[in-house]
Every structure is written in structure tokens, then in C-alpha cells.
mmCIF file of C-alpha atoms in Angstrom:
data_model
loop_
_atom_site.group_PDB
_atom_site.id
_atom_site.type_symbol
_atom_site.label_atom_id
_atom_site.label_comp_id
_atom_site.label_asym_id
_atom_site.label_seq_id
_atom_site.Cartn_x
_atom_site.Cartn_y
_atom_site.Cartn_z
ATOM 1 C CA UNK A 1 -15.342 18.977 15.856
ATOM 2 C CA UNK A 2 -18.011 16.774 14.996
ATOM 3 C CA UNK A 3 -17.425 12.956 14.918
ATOM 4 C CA UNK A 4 -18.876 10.502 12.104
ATOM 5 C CA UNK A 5 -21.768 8.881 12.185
ATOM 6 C CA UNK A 6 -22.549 5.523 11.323
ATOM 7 C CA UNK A 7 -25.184 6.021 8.753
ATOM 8 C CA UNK A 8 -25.228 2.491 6.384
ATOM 9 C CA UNK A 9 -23.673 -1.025 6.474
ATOM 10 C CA UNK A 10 -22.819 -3.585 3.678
ATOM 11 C CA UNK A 11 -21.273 -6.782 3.122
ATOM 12 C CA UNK A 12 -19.348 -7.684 0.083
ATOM 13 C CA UNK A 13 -20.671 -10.276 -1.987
ATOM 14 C CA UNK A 14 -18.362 -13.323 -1.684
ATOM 15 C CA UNK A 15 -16.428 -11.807 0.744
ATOM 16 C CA UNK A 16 -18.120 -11.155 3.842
ATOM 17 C CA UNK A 17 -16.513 -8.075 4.599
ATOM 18 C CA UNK A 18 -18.950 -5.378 6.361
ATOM 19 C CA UNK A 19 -18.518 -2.038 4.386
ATOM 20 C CA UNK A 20 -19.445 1.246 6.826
ATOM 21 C CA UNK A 21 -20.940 4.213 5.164
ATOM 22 C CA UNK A 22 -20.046 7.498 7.832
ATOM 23 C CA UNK A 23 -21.396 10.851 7.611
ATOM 24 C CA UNK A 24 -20.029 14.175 9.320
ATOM 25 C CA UNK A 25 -21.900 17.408 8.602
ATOM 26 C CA UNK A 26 -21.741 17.338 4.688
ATOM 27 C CA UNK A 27 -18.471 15.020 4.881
ATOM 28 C CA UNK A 28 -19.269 10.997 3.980
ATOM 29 C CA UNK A 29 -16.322 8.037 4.106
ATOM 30 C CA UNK A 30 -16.394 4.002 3.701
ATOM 31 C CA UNK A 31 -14.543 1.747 5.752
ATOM 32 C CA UNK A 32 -13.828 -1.636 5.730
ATOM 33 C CA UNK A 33 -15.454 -2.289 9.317
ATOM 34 C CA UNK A 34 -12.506 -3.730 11.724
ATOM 35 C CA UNK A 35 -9.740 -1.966 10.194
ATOM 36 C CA UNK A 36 -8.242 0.959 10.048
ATOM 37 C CA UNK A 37 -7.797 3.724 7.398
ATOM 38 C CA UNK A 38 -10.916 4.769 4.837
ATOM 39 C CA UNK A 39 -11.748 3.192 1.476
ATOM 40 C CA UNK A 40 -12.494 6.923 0.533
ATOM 41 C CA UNK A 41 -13.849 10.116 1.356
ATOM 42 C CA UNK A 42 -15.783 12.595 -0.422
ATOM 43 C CA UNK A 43 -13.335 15.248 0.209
ATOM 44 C CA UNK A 44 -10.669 13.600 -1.621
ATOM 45 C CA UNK A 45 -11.489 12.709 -5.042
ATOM 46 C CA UNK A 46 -9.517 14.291 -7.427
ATOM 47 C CA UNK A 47 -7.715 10.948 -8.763
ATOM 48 C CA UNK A 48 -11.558 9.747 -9.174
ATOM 49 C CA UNK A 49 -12.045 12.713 -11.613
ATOM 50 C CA UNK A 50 -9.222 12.082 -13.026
ATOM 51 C CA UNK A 51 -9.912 8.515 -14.110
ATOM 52 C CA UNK A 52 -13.394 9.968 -16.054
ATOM 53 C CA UNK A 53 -11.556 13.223 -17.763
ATOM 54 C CA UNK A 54 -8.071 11.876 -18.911
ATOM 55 C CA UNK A 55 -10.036 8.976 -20.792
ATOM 56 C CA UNK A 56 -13.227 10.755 -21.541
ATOM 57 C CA UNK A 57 -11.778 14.064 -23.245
ATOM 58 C CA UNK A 58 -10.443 11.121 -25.903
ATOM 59 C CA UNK A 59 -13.755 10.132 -27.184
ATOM 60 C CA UNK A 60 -15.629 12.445 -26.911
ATOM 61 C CA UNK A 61 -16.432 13.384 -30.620
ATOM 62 C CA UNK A 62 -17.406 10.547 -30.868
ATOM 63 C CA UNK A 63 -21.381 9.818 -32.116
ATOM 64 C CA UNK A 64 -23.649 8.400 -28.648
ATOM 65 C CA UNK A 65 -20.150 7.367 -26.933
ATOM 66 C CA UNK A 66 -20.542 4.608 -24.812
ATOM 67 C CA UNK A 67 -18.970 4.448 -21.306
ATOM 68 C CA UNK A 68 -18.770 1.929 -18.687
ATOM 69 C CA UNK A 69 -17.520 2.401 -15.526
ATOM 70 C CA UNK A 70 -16.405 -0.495 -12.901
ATOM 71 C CA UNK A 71 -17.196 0.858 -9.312
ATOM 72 C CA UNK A 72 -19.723 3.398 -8.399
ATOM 73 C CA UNK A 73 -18.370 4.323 -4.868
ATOM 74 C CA UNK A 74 -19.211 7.820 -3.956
ATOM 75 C CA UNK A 75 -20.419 8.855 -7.966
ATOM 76 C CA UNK A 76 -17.409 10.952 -8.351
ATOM 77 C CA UNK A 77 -15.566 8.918 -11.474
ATOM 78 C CA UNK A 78 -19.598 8.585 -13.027
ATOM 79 C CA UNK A 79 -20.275 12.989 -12.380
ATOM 80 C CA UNK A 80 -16.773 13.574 -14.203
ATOM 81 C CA UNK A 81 -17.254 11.169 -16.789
ATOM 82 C CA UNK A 82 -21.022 13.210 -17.307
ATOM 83 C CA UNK A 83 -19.376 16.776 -17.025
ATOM 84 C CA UNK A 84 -16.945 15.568 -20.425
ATOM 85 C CA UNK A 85 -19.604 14.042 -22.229
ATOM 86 C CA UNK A 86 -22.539 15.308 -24.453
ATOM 87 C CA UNK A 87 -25.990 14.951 -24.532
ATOM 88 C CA UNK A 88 -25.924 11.949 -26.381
ATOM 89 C CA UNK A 89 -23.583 9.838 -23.893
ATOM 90 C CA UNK A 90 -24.616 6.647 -22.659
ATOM 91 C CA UNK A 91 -22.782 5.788 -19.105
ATOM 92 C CA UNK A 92 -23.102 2.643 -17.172
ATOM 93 C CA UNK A 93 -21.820 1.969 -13.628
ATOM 94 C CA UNK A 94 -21.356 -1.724 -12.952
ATOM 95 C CA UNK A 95 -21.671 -2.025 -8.443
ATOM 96 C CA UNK A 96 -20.863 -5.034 -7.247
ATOM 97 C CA UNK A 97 -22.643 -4.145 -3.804
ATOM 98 C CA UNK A 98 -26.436 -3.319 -3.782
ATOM 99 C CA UNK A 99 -26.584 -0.980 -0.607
ATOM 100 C CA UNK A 100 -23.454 1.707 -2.646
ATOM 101 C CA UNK A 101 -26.244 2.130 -5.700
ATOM 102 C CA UNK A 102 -28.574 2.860 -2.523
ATOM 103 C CA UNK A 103 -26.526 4.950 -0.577
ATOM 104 C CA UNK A 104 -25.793 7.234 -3.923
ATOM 105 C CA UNK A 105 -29.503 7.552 -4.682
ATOM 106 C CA UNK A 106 -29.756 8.697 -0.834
ATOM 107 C CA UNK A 107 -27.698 11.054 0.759
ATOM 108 C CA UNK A 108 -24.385 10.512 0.138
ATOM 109 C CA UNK A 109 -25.601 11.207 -3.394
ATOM 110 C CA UNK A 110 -25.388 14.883 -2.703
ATOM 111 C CA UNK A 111 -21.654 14.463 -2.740
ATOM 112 C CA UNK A 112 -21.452 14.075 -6.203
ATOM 113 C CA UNK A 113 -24.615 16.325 -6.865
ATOM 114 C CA UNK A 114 -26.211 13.474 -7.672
ATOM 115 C CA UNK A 115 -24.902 12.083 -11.007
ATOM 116 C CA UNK A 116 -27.422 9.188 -10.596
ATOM 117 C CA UNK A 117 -30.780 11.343 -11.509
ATOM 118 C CA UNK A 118 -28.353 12.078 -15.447
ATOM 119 C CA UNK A 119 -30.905 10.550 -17.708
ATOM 120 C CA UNK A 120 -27.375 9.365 -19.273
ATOM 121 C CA UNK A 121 -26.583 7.655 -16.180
ATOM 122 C CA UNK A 122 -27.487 3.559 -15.599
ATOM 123 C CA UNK A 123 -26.783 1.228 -12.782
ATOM 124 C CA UNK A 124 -25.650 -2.733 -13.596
ATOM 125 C CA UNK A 125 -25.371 -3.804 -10.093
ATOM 126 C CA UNK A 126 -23.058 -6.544 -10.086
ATOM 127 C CA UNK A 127 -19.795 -7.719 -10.841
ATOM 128 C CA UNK A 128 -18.029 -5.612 -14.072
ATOM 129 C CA UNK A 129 -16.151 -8.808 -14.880
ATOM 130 C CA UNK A 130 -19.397 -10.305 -16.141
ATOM 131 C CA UNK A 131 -19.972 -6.961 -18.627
ATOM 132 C CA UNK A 132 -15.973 -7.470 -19.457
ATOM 133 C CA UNK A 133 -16.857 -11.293 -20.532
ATOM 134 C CA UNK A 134 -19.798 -10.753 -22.070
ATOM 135 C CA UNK A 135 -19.478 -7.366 -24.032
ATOM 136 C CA UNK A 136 -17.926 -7.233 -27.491
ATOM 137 C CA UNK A 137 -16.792 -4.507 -29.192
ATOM 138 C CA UNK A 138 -19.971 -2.463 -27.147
ATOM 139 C CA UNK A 139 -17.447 0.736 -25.263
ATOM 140 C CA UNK A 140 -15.799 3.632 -26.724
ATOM 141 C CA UNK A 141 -14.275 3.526 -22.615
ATOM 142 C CA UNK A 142 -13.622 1.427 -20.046
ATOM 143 C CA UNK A 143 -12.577 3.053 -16.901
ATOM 144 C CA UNK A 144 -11.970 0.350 -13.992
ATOM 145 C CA UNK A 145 -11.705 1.577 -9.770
ATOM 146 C CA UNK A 146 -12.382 -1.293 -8.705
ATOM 147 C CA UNK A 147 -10.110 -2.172 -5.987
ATOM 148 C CA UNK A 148 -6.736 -0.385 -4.639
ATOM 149 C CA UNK A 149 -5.345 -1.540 -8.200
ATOM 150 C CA UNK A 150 -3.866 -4.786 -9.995
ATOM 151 C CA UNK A 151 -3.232 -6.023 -6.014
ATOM 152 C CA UNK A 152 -6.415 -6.560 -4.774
ATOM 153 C CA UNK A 153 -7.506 -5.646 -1.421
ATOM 154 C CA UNK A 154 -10.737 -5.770 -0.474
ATOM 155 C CA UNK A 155 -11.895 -8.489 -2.392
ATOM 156 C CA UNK A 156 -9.090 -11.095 -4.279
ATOM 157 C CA UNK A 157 -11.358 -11.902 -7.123
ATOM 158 C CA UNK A 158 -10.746 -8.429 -8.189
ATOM 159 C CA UNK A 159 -7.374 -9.609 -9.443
ATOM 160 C CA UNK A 160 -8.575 -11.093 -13.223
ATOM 161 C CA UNK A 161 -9.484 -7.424 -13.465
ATOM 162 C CA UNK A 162 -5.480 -6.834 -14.128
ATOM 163 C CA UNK A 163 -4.665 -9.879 -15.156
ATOM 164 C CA UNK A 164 -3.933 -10.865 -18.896
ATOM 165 C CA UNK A 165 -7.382 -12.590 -19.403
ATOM 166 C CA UNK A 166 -9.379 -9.743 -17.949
ATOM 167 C CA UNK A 167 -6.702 -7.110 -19.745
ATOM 168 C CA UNK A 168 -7.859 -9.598 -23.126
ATOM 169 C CA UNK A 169 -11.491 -9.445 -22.298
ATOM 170 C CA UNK A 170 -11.807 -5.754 -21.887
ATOM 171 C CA UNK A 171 -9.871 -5.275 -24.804
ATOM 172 C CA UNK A 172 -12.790 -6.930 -26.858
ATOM 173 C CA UNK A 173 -15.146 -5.052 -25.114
ATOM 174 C CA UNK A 174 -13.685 -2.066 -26.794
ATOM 175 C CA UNK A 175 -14.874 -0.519 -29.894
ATOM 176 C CA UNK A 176 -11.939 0.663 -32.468
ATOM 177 C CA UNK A 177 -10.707 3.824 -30.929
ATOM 178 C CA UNK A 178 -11.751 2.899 -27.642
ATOM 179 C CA UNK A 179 -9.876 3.831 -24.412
ATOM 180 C CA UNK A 180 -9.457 1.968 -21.439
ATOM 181 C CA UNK A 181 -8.119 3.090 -18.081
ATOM 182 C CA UNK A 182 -7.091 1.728 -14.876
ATOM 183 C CA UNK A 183 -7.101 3.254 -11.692
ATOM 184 C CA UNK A 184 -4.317 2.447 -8.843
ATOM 185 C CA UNK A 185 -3.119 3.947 -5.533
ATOM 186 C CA UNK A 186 0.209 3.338 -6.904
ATOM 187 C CA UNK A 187 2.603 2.944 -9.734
ATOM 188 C CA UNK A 188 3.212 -0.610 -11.077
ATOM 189 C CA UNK A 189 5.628 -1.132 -13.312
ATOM 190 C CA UNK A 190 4.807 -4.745 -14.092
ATOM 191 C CA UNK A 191 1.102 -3.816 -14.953
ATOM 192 C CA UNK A 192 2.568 -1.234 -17.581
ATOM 193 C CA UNK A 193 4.656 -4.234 -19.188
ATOM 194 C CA UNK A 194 1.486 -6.660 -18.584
ATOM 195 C CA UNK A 195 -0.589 -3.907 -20.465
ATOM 196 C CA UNK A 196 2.130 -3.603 -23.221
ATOM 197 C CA UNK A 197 2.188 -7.306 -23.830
ATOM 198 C CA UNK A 198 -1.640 -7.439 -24.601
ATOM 199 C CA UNK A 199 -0.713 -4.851 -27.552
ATOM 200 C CA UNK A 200 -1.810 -1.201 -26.173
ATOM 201 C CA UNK A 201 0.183 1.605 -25.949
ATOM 202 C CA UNK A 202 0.227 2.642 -22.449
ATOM 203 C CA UNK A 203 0.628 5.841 -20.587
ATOM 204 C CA UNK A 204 0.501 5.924 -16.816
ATOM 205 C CA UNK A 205 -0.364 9.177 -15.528
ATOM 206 C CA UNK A 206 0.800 10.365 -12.245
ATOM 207 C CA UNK A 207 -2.388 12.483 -10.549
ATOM 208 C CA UNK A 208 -3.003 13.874 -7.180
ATOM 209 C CA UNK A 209 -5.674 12.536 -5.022
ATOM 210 C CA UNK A 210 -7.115 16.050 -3.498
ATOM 211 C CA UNK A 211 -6.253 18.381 -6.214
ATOM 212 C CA UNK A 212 -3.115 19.206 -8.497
ATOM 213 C CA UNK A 213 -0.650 19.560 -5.882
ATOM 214 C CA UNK A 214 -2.206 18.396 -3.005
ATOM 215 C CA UNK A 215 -2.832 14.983 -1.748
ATOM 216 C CA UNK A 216 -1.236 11.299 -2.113
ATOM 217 C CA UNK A 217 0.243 10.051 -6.044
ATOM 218 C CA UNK A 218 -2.337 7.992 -7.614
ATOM 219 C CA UNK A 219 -1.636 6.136 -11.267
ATOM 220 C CA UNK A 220 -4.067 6.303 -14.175
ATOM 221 C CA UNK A 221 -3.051 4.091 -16.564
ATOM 222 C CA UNK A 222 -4.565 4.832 -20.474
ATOM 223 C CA UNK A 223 -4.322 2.082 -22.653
ATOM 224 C CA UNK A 224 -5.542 1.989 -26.539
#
């Protein structure tokens, strides 16, 4: 069998961490470099597609629904939110990390098929907490992969993200109706009651990282 090759490098803003982009044949994964394990892999994505369906199929009949998405990492979450949306969709990807938006315009974008070259499709390359602070009342959904879920672990300021300020601030950022979703590795029931407490109804979803029945037991969390 073929091994991986080393094809791209990064380093997390604020972190120093080096991210390692690996290609084998038509098979791509990111690493954190010096550890073990894989950040993800673009034959496992199903959770990813997840994330964009269960809260996309919600709005949209809506008029020009507007999207924003927190992590582009391989484009999967971004190509399923495109497949449930019309014509008139407007979906942003906020990247915290340059080189990822680079990497998806390059090869690994063929992963994905390329959901960057959707004319609906728009990059914000930094930090989605800054959209979060500064939208109001702008997204019909807010779907967040930004980490391994409300426990940070490659990068600890991810944390707001889950906690009751950031939970307040993307709740403004919602238009009436809106949705907003969470994406975990895990269940957590004390994110459900934090989520609760900011006044959404919640329902976590229990979906399957490779496929329905196959793979690892992610969370989706919707919350409106």
C-alpha cells in the first residue's frame, strides 16, 4: 500500500501548533504534527455532512438564506450545506488558518469536488468568533466544527465558542427562524443544559462519522 505524503504545513494562529496536510493516491488527512491520531480524513466525513443537511433542510424555503459556517477543513460541511441549498444561497466559511483556504482551492479541493469555485461559496479567513461578535441578526444558520467540540483541543480559545457568551452571541447573530448547530466528537450532556439555559430548544442528534452505520458516534446538536 502506498504511504502518505507530506504535501502542506501550517501553524495555528496563536497557537503554534504545525498542522500537516498528507496525501495518498486520492486519500488526504491533517494532523496535528507530533502527535498521534488525524484531525480528519477525507474518507470519513459523514458527521461533516451531517452538520450542513440536518440544519440546512430547516431553512431552506427560506428567500437568499444566509449560512455561515465556522471551519472550512476539507470543504465537506461547506459542499453539503451547497447540495441543500438553492440558487439563491449565500454561504460563508470563516478559516482561522490561511494555508486550509489554500489547500481547498488546490488539491485537496478535489475531495469535496471543489465547493470553493460555488459562486455561492465565500471565504472569511479568520477567527468565526469575530463574525459571532460582530453579526446581528445577519444568519438564517450557524453551523460551528470548529474544534473536537465544547472541550477544546487544538486550540483553547475555541472554548467561548460553547460557552454562554459565545452561545449569547451567536444567538444574536441569528435571524428569527434561524438554526444553529454544533458539531462534537461526543455527547455532552452539560452543553445540552448550557444550550437550554440560553433559551433554545435543543436536539442532539446522534450521527455516524463514515456513513449510517458505519464509523465512530458523533453529536450534532440543533438549537432554535
Amino acid at each position: 500500500m502506498a504511504r502518505f505524503t507530506e504535501i502542506g504545513t501550517a501553524i495555528i494562529p496563536g497557537k503554534g501548533t504545525r498542522l500537516r496536510l498528507l496525501q495518498r493516491n486520492d486519500e488526504f488527512s491533517i494532523k496535528i504534527a507530533g502527535t498521534t491520531g488525524e484531525l480528519m480524513n477525507s474518507r470519513i466525513h459523514g458527521s461533516e455532512d451531517a452538520l450542513a443537511t440536518l440544519a440546512c433542510e430547516r431553512i431552506a424555503d427560506q428567500p437568499s438564506p444566509r449560512v455561515l459556517i465556522g471551519g472550512l477543513g476539507m470543504g465537506f460541511t461547506l459542499a453539503a450545506a451547497l447540495s441543500a441549498l438553492g440558487e439563491d444561497a449565500q454561504v460563508t466559511v470563516a478559516e482561522l488558518v490561511p494555508e486550509v483556504e489554500v489547500w481547498n482551492r488546490g488539491p485537496l479541493g478535489a475531495a469535496a469536488r471543489n465547493p470553493l469555485n460555488d459562486p455561492r461559496a465565500s471565504v472569511h479567513v479568520g477567527d468565526v468568533a469575530e463574525l459571532l461578535r460582530s453579526s446581528d441578526g445577519e444568519w438564517d444558520a450557524i453551523l460551528l466544527d470548529v474544534d473536537n467540540g465544547p472541550e477544546g483541543m487544538t486550540r483553547k480559545e475555541n472554548n467561548w465558542i460553547y460557552s454562554p457568551d459565545g452561545i449569547a452571541a451567536a444567538q444574536k447573530s441569528l435571524r428569527p427562524e434561524g438554526i444553529l448547530a454544533y458539531w462534537s466528537a461526543g455527547p455532552e450532556h452539560a452543553f445540552t443544559e448550557r444550550l437550554r439555559r440560553a433559551g433554545f430548544s435543543v436536539e442532539p442528534v446522534t450521527v455516524r462519522a463514515l456513513r449510517p452505520g458505519k464509523g465512530a458516534r458523533h453529536v450534532i446538536w440543533l438549537a432554535w
